[in-house]
Backbone as CSV, one residue per row, in Angstrom:
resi,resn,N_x,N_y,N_z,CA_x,CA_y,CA_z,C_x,C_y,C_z
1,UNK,146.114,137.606,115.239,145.305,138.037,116.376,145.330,136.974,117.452
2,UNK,144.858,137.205,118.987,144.975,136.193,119.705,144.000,136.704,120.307
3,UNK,143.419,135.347,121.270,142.326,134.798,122.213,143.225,135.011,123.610
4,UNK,143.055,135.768,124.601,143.869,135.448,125.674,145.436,134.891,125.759
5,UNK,146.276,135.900,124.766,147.734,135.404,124.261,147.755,134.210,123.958
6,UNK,146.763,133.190,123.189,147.274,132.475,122.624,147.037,132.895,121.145
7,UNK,147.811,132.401,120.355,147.718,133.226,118.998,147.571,131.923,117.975
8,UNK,146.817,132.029,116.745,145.880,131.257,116.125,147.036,130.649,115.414
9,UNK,146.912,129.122,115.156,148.050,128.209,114.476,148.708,129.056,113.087
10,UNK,147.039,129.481,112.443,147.778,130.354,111.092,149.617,131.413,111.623
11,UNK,149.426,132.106,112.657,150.119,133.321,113.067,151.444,132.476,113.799
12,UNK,151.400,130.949,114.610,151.973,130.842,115.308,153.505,129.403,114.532
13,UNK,152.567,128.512,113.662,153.389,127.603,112.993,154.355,127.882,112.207
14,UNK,155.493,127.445,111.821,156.311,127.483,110.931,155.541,127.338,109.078
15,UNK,156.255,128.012,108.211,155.075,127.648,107.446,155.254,126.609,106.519
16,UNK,156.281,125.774,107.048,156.062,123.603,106.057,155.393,123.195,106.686
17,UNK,155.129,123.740,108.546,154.251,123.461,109.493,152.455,123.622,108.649
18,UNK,152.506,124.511,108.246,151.225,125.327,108.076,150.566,124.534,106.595
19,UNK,151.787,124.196,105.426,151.682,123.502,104.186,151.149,121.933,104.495
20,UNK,152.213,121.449,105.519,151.878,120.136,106.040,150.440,119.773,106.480
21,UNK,149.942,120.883,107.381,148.909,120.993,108.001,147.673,121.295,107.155
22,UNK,147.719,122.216,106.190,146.827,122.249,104.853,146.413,120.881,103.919
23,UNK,147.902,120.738,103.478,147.605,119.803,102.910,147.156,118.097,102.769
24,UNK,147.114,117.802,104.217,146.522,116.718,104.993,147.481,115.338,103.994
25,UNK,146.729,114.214,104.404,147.411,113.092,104.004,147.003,112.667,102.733
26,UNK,148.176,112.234,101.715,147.622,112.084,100.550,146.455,110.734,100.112
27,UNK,146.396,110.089,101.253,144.578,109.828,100.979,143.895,110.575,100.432
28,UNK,143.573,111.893,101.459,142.725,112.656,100.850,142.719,113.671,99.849
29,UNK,143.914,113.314,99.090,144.195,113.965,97.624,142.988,113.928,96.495
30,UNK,142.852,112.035,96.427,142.015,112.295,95.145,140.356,112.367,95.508
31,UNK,140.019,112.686,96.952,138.685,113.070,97.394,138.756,115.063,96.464
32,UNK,139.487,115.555,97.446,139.867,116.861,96.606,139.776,117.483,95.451
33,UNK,140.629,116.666,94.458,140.654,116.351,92.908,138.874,116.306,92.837
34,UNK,138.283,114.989,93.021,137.487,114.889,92.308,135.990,116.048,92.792
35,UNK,136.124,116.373,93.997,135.203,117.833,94.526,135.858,119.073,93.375
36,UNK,137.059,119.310,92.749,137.421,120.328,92.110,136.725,120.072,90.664
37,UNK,137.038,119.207,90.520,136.317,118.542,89.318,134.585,118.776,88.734
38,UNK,134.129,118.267,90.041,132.911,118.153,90.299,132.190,119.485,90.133
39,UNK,132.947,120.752,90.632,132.438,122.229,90.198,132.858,122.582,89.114
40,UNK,133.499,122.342,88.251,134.063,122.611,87.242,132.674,122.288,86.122
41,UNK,132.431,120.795,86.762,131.591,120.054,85.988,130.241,121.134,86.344
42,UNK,129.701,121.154,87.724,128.731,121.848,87.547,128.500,123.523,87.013
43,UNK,129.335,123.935,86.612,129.756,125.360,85.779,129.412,125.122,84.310
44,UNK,129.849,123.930,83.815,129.786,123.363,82.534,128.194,123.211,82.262
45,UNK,127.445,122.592,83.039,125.964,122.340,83.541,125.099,123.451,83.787
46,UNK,125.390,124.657,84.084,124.616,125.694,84.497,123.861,125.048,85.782
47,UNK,124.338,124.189,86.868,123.810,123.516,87.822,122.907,125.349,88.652
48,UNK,123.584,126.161,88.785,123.251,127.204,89.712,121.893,127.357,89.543
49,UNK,121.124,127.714,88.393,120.027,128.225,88.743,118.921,127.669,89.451
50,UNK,119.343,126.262,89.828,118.177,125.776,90.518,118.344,126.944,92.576
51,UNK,119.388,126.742,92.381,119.952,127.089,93.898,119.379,128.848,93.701
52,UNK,119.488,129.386,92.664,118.552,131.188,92.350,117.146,131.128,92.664
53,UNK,116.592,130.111,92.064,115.414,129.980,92.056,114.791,129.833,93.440
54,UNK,115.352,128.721,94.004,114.903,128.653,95.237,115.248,129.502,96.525
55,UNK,116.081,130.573,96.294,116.291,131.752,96.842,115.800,132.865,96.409
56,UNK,115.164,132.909,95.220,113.728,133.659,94.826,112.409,133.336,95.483
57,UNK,111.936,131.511,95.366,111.089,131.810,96.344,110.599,131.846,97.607
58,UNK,111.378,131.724,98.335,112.006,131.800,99.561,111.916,133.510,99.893
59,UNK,112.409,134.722,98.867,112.185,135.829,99.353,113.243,136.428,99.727
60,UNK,114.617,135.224,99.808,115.619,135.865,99.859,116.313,136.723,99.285
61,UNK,116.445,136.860,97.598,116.768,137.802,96.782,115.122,138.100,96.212
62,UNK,114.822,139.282,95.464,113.970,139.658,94.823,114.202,140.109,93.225
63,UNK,115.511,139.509,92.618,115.576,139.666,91.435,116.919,138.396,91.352
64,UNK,116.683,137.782,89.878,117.550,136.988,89.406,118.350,137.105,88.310
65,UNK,119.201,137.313,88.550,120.382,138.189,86.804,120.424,136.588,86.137
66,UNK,120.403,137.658,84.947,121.086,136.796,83.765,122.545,135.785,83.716
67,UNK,122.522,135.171,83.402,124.252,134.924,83.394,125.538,135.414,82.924
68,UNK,125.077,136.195,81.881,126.483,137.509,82.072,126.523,138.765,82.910
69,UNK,125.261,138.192,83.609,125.515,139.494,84.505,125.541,138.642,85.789
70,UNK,125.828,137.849,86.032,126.134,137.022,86.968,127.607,136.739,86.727
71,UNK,127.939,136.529,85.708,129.913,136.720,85.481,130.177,137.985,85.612
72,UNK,129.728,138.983,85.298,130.520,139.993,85.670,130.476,140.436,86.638
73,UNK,129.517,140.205,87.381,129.315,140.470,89.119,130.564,139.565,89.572
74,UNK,130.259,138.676,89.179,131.335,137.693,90.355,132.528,137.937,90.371
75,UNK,133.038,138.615,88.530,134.154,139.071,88.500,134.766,140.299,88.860
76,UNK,133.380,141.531,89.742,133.615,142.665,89.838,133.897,142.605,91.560
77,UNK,133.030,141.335,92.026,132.894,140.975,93.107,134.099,140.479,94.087
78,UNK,135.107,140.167,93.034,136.121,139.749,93.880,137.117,140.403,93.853
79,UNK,137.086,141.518,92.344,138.162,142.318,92.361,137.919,143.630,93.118
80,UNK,136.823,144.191,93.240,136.876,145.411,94.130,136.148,144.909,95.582
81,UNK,136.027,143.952,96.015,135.492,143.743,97.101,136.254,142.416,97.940
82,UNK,136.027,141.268,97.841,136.772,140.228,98.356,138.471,140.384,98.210
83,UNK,139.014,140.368,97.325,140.500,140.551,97.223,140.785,141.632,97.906
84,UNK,140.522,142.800,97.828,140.726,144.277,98.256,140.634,144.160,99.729
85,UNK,139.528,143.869,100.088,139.106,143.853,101.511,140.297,142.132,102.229
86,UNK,140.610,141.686,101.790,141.293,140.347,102.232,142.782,140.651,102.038
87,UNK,142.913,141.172,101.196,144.518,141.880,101.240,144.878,142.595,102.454
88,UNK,143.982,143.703,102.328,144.170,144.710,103.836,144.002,144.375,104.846
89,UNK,143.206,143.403,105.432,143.183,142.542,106.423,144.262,141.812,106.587
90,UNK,145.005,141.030,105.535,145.935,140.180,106.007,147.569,140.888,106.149
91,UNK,147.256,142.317,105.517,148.905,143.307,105.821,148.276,143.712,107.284
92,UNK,147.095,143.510,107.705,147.390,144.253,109.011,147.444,143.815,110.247
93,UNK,147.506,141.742,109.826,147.799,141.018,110.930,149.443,140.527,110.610
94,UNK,149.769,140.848,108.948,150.857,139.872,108.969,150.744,139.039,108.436
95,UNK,150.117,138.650,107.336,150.092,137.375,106.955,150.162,137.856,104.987
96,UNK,150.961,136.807,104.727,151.097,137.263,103.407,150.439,136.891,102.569
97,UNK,149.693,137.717,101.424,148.149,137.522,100.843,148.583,136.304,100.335
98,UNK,149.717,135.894,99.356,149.647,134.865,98.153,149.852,133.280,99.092
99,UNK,150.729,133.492,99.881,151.105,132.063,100.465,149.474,131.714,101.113
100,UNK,148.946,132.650,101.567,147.417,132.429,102.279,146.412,131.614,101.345
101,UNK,146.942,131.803,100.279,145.955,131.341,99.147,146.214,129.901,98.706
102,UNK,147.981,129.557,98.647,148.239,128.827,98.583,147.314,127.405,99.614
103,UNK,147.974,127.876,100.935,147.548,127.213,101.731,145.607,126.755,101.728
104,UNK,144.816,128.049,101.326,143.448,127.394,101.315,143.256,126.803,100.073
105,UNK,144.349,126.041,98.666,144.156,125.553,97.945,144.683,124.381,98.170
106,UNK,145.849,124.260,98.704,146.139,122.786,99.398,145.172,122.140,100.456
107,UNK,144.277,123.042,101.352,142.926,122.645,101.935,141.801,121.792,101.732
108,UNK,141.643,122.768,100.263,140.578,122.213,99.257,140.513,123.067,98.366
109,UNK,140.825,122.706,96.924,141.150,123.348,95.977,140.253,124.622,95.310
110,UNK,138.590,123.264,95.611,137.519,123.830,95.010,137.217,125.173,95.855
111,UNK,137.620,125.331,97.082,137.070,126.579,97.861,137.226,127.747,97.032
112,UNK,138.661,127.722,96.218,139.085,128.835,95.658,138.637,129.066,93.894
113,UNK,137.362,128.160,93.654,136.537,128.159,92.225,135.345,128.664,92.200
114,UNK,134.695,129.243,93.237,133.264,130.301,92.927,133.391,131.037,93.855
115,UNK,133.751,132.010,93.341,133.531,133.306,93.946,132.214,133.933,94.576
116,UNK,131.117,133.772,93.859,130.022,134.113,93.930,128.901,132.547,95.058
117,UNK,129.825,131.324,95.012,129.319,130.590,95.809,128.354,129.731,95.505
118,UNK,127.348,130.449,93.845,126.441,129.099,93.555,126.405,127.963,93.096
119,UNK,127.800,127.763,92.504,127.892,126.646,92.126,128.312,125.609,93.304
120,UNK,128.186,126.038,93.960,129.096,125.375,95.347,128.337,124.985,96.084
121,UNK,128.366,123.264,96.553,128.011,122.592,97.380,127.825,122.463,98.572
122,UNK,126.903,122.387,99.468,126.492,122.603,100.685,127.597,122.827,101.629
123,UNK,128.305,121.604,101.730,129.632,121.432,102.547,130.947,122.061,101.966
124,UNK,130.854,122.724,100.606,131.698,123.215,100.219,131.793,124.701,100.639
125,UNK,130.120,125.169,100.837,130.003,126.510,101.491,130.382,126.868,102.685
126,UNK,130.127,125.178,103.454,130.397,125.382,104.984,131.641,125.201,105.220
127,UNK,132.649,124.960,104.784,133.850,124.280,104.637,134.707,126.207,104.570
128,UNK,134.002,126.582,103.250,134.782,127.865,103.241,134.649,129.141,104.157
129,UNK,133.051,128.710,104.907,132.994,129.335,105.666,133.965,129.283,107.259
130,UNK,134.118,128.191,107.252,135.146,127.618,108.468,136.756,127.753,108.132
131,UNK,136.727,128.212,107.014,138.177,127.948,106.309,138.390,129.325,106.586
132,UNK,138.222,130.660,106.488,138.573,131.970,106.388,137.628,133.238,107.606
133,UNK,138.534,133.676,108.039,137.352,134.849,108.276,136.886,135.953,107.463
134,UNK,135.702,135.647,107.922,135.038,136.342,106.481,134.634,137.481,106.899
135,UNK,134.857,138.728,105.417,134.401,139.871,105.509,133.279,140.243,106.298
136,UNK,132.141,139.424,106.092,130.858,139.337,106.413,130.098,138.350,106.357
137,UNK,129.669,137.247,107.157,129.254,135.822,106.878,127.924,135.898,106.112
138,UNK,127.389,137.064,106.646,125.721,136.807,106.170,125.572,136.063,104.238
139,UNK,126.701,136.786,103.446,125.755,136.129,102.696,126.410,134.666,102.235
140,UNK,126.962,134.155,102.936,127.390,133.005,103.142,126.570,132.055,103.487
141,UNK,125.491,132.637,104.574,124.822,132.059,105.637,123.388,131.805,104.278
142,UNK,123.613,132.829,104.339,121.675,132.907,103.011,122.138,131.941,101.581
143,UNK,123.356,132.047,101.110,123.892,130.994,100.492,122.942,129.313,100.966
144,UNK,123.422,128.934,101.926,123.104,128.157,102.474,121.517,127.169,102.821
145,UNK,120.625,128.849,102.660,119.629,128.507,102.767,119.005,128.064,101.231
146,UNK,119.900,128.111,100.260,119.902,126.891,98.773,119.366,125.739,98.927
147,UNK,119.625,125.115,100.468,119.717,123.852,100.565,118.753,123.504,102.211
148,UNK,118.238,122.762,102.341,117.178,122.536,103.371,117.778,122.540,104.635
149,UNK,119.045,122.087,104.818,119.796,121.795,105.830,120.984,122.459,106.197
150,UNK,121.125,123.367,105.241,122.484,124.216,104.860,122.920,124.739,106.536
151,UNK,121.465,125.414,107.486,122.261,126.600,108.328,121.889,125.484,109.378
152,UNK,121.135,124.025,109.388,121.417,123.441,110.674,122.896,122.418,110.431
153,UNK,123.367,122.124,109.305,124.506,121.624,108.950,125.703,122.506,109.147
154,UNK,125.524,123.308,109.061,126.693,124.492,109.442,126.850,124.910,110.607
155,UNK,125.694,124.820,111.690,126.131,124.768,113.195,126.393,123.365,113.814
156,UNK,126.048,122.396,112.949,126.839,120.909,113.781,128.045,121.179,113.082
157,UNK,128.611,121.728,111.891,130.069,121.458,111.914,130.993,122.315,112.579
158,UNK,130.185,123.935,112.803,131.003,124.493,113.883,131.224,123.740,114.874
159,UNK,130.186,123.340,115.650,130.507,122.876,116.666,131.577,121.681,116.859
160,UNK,131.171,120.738,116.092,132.539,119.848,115.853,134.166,120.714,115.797
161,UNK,133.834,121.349,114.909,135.457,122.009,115.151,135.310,122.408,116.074
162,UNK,135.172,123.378,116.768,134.671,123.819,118.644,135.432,122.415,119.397
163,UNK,135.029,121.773,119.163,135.076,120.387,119.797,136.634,119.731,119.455
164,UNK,136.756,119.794,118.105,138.065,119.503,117.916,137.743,118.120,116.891
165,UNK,136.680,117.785,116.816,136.489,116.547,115.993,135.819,116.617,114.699
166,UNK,136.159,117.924,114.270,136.025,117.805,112.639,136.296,117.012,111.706
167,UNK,136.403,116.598,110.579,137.025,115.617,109.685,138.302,116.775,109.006
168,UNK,138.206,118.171,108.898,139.240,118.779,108.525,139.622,119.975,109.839
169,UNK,139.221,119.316,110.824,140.019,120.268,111.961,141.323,120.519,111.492
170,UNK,142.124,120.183,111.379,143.599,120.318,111.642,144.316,120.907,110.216
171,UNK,143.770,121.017,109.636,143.506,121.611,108.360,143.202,123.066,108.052
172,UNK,142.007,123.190,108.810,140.988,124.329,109.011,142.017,125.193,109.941
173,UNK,142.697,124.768,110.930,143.052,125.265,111.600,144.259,125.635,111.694
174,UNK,145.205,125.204,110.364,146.447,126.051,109.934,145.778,126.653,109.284
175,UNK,144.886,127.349,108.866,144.498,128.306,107.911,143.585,129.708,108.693
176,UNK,142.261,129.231,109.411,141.596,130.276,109.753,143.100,131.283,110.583
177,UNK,142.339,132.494,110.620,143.235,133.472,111.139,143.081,134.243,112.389
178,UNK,142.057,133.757,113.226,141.376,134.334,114.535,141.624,133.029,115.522
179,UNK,141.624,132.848,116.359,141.568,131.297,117.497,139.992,131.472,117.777
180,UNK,139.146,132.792,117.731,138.264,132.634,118.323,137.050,133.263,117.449
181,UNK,137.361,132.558,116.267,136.597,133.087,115.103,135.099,131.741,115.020
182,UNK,135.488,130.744,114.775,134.617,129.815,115.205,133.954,129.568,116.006
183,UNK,133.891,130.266,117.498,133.153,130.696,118.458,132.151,131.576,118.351
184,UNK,132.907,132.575,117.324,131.932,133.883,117.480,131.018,133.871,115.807
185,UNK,131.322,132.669,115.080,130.904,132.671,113.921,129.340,131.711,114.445
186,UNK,130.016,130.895,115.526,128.393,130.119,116.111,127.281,131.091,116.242
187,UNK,127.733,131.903,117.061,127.223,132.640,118.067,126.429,133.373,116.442
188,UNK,126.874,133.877,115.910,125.701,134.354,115.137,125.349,133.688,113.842
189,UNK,125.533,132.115,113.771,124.550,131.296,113.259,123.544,130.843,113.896
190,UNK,123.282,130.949,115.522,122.555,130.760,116.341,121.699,132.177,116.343
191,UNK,122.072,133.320,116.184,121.045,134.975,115.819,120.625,134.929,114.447
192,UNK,120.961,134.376,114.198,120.937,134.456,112.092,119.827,133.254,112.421
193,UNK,119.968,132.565,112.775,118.651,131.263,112.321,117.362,132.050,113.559
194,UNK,117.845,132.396,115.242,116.199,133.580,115.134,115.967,134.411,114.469
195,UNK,116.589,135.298,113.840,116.299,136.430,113.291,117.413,136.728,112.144
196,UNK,117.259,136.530,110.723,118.067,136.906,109.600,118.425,138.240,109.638
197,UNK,117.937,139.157,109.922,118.240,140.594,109.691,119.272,141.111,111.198
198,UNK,119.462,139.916,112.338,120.563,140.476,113.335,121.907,140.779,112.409
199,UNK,122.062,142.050,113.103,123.154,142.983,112.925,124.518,141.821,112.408
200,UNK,125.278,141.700,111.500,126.548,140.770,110.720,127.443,140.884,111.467
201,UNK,128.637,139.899,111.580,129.219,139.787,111.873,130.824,140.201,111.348
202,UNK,130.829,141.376,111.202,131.696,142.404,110.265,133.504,142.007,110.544
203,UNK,134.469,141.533,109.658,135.757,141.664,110.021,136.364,142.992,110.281
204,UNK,137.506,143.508,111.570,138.072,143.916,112.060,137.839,144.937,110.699
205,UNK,138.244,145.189,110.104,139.207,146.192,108.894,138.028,146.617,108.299
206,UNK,136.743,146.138,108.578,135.535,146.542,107.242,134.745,147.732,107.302
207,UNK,134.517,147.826,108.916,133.800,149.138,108.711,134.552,150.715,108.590
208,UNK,133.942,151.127,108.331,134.678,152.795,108.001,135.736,152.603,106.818
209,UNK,135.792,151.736,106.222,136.355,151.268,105.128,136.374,150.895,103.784
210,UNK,135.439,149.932,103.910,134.782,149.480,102.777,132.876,149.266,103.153
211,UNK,132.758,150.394,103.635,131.239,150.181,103.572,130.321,150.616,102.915
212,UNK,130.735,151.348,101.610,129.885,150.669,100.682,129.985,149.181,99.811
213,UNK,131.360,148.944,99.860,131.490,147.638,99.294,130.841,146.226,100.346
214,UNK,130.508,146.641,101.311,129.684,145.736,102.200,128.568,145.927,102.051
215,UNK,128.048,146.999,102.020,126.601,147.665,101.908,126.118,146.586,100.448
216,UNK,126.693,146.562,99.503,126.833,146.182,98.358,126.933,144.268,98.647
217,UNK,127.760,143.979,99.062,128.116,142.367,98.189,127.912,141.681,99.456
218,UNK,128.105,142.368,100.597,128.473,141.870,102.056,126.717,140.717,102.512
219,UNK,125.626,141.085,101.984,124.626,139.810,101.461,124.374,139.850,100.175
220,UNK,123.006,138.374,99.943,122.807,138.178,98.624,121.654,139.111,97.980
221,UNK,121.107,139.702,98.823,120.060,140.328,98.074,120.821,141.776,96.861
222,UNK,121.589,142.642,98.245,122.217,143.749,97.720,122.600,143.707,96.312
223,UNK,123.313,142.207,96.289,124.662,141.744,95.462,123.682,141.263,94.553
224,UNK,123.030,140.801,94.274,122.278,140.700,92.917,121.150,142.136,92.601
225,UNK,120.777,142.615,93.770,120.640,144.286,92.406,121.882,144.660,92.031
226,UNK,122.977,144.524,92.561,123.981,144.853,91.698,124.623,144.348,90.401
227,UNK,124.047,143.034,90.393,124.707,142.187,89.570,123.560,142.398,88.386
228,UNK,122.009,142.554,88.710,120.862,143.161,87.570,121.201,144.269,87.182
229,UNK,122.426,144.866,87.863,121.952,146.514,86.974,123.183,146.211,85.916
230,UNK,123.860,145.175,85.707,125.289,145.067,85.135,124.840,144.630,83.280
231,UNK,125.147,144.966,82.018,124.982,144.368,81.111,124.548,142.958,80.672
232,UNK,123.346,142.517,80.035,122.392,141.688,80.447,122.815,140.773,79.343
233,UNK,123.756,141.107,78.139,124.580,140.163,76.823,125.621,139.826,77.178
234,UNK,126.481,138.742,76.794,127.872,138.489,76.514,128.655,139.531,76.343
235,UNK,128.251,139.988,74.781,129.179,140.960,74.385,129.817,142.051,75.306
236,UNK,128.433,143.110,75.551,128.248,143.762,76.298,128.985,143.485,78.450
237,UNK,128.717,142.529,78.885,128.973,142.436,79.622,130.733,142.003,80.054
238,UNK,131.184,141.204,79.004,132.324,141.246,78.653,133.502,142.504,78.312
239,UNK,132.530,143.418,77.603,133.021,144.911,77.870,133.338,145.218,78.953
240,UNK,132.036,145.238,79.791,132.534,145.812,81.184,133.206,145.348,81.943
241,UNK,133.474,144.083,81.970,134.804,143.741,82.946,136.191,144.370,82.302
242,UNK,136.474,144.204,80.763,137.656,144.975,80.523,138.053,146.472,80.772
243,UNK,136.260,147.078,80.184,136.446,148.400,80.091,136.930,149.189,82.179
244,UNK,136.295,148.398,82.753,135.851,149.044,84.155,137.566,148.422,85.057
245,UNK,137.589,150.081,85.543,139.227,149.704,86.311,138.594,149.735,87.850
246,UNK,137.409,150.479,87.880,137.318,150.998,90.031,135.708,150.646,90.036
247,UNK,135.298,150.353,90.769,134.329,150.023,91.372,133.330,150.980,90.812
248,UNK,132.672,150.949,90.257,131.186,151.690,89.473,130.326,152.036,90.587
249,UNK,130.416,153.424,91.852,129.768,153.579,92.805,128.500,153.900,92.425
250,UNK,128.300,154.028,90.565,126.496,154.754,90.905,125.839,153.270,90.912
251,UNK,126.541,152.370,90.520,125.808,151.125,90.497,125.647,150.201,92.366
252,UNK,126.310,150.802,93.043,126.395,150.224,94.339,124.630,150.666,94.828
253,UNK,124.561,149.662,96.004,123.106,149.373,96.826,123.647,150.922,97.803
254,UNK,121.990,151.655,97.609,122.317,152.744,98.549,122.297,152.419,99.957
């Protein structure tokens, strides 16, 4: 896509250009490593539920799943909703799904280890939020509010990239896929902090498309009644990721 014919580094670089540009200088290799690490570790920890809790009382979600029903959400979450919806988006600018992935793992590895986002660190949220255009930021944004500083930390780092003086500008910017996505991602972190319930900031391909799968995962509240109505055991919940091939619409947010 382009801003006034200029067209976004992702669309315009060669792509050793685009690898080079991902993968920054191997300084910052074993910073990387040890952030991948570091979620791994907090998965091992059950670190998340503090970050549920405090988005319970806060009012942001009104129910808190179990943890197999928190794996199978996350795992239902990316296969009929994030992947699906990110595939079709990227055949319809041109960009090829797997190398795309590549590239936001040479970025930062960890971006591409929670799906669901709670195990994930303040700057790791904001990082992925700057890293991709997203289906729908909102529940990215309420993500955020995990943390005291999450949505005023996330408009000083837009703005830095805006600016050009990010610590992973140049990075960020062989990857995002809009030139003028970071502009318009401000613009409604600045409506989102007056008013949470302003209208989302929806990608090109989503509506008339996948809107119940937005209706559904596209925030956090939806996405955890969905994830409570899912099998509340191991056993059981483990079933349903094998047993289930398409998206379970009686279980979707009306």
């Amino acid at each position: 896509m382009e801003t006034m014919g200029v067209p976004a580094a992702r669309l315009a670089k060669s792509p050793l250009s685009l690898l080079a540009s991902a993968a920054q200088s191997p300084a910052r290799w074993p910073g990387k490593t040890r952030r991948l690490l570091a979620l791994l570790g907090r998965y091992a920890r059950g670190e998340h539920r503090v970050g549920l809790e405090r988005l319970a009382r806060l009012g942001v979600i009104d129910t808190v799943p179990a943890d197999p029903q928190l794996f199978a959400g996350a795992i239902d979450m990316l296969r009929f909703w994030i992947s699906p919806a990110s595939a079709d988006y990227y055949r319809s600018i041109g960009i090829d799904y797997a190398f795309h992935q590549l590239l936001r793992f040479l970025d930062e590895p960890a971006s591409l280890g929670d799906p669901i986002g709670l195990f994930s660190t303040r700057d790791a949220i904001i990082g992925h939020l700057m890293q991709v255009v997203h289906a729908n930021p909102r529940y990215d944004l309420e993500l955020l509010l995990m943390h005291v500083d999450g949505i005023d930390e996330l408009e000083a780092q837009i703005e830095a990239m805006i600016r050009g003086n990010h610590p992973r500008a140049s990075s960020i910017a062989a990857i995002v896929e809009e030139p003028d996505y970071h502009a318009r991602l401000l613009e409604y972190v600045r409506a989102f902090r007056a008013d949470p319930r302003s209208p989302p900031l929806l990608r090109v391909n989503i509506a008339g498309k996948f809107d119940v799968l937005e209706q559904t995962f596209g925030s956090i509240r939806p996405a955890m009644h969905y994830f409570s109505r899912l099998p509340a055991t191991w056993p059981a919940a483990l079933r349903h990721v094998v047993a289930t091939r398409e998206f379970p619409v009686e279980l979707a947010e009306s």
